[in-house]
XYZ file of C-alpha atoms in Angstrom:
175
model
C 0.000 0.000 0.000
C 2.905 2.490 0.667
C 4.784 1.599 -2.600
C 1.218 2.587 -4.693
C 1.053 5.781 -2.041
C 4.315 6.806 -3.348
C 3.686 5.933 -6.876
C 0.689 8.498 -6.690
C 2.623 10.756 -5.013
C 5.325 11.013 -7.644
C 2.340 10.955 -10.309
C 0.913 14.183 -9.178
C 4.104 15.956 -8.520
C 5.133 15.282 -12.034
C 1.603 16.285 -13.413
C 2.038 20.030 -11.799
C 5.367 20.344 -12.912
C 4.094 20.130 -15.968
C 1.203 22.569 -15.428
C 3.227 24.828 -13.442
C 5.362 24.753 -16.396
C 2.699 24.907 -19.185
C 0.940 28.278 -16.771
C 4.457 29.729 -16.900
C 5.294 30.034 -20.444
C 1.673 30.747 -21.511
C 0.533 33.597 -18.973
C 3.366 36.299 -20.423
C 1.945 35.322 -24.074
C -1.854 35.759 -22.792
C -0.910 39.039 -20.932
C 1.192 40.465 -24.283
C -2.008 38.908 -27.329
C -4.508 41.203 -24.748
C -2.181 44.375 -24.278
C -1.552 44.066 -28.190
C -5.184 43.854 -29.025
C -6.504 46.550 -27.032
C -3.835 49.295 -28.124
C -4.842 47.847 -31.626
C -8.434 49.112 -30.745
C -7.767 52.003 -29.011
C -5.565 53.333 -31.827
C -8.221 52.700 -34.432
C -11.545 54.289 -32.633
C -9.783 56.957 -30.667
C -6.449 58.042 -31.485
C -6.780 58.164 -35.588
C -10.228 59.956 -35.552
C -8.975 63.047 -33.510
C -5.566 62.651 -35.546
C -7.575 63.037 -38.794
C -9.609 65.690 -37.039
C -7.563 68.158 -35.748
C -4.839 68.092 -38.012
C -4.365 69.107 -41.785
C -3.908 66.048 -43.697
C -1.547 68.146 -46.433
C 0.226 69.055 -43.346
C 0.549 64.832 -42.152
C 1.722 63.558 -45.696
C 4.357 66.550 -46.082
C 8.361 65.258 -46.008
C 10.441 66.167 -43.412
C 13.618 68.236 -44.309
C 15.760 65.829 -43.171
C 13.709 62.499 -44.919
C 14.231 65.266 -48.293
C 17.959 65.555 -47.624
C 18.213 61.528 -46.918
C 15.772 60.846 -49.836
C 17.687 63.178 -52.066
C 21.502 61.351 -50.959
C 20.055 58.313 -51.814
C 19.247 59.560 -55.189
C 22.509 60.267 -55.635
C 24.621 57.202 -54.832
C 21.999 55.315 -56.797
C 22.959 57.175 -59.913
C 26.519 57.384 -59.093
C 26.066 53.356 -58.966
C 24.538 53.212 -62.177
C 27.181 55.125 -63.218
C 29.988 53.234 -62.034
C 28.566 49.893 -63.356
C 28.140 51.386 -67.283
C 31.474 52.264 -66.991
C 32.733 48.981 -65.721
C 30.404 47.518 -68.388
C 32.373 49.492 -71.449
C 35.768 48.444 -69.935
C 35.030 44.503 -69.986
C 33.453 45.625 -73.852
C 36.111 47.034 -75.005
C 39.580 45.116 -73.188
C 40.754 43.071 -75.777
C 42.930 40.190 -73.595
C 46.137 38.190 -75.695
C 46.981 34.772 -75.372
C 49.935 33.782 -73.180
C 52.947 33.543 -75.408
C 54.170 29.973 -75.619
C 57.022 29.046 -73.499
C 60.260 29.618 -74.124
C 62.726 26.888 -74.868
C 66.133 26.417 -72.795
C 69.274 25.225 -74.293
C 71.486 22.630 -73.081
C 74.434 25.722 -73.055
C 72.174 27.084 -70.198
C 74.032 28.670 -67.020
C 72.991 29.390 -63.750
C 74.833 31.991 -61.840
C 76.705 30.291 -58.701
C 76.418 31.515 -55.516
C 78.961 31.393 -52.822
C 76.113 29.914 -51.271
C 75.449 26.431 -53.181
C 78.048 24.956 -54.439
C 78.655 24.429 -57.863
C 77.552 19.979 -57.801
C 73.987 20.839 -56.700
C 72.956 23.781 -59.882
C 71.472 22.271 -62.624
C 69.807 23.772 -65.656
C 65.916 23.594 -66.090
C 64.662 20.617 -67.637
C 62.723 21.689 -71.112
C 59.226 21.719 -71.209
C 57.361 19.371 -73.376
C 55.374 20.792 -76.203
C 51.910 20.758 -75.370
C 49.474 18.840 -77.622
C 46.462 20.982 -78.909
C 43.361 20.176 -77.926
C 41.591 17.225 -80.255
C 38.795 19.425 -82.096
C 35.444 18.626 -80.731
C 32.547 18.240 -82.702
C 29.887 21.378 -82.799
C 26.789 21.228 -80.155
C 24.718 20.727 -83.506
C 26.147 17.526 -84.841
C 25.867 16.432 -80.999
C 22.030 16.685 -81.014
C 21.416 14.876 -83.694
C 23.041 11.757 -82.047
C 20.560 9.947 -79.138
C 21.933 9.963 -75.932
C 20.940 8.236 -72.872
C 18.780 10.281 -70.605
C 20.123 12.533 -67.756
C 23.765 11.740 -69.552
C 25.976 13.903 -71.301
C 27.082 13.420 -74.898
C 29.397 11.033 -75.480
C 32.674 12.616 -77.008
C 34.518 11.835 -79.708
C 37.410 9.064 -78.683
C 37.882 5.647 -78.423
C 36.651 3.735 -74.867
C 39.426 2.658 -72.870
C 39.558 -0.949 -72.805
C 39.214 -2.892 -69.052
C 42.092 -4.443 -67.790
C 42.032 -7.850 -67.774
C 42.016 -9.643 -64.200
C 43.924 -12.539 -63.144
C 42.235 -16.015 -62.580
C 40.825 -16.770 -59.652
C 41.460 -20.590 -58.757
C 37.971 -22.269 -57.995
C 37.490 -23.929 -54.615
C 36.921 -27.969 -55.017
C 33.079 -28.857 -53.994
């Protein structure tokens, strides 16, 4: 009987945690919905009536001095913007860029200056470059439609598939 006393007890303590809990996050929310909704009604049947009564409306909807001088700076950095991008636009129209030269190719006769530094054993000339091959020419995006491709793949290009290596036997287990 005292073990299901205790069991109770433990029950209800848990049960107004939780309500304690629940009260105490939803009372500031209640208080702030019913502060919010009567300003909401006090501003529309008292506050705007005498507003639109007493007052000039020309006089409400006039610009402040200071919103003019704000309204009138913003005005200008927009155009200077505008300005800045049409001239960034004509330089990338009209900068004409060259290719990188090719590079240059090092004879054998090739000397390094030798520092009292590094000793004269560990200089060596540069190595020449290899030529580079040009790029294979690729056929034109038209003559790639025509061909069917599988869907959600890219066209196949033009070269041969690599053949698969070949693997080495694998000795079967006796059954």
């Amino acid at each position: 009987m005292e073990r299901q006393v205790e069991t109770i007890r433990n029950l209800v303590d848990s049960y107004m945690g939780i309500i304690s809990k629940t009260v105490s996050d939803q009372v500031p929310k209640l208080i702030m919905y019913l502060l919010v909704n009567q300003l909401k009604e006090c501003n529309q049947t008292e506050l705007l009536p005498r507003l639109y009564s007493e007052c000039n409306q020309d006089d409400l909807m006039e610009e402040s001095l200071e919103e003019g001088r704000r309204r009138e700076e913003i005005l200008r950095m927009y155009h200077s913007s505008r300005e800045a991008l049409s001239i960034i636009g004509e330089i990338n129209t009209t900068t004409v860029s060259t290719p990188v030269p090719p590079p240059v190719e090092v004879d054998q006769d090739f000397s390094i200056p030798i520092s009292p530094s590094r000793p004269a054993a560990a200089v060596r000339p540069p190595a020449p470059r290899p030529a580079r091959p040009n790029a294979p020419n690729r056929p034109s995006a038209s003559s790639r439609q025509d061909r069917p491709t599988a869907p959600n793949r890219p066209a196949a290009p033009d070269r041969p598939i690599p053949s698969v290596p070949r693997r080495p036997a694998v000795p079967q287990r006796p059954t």
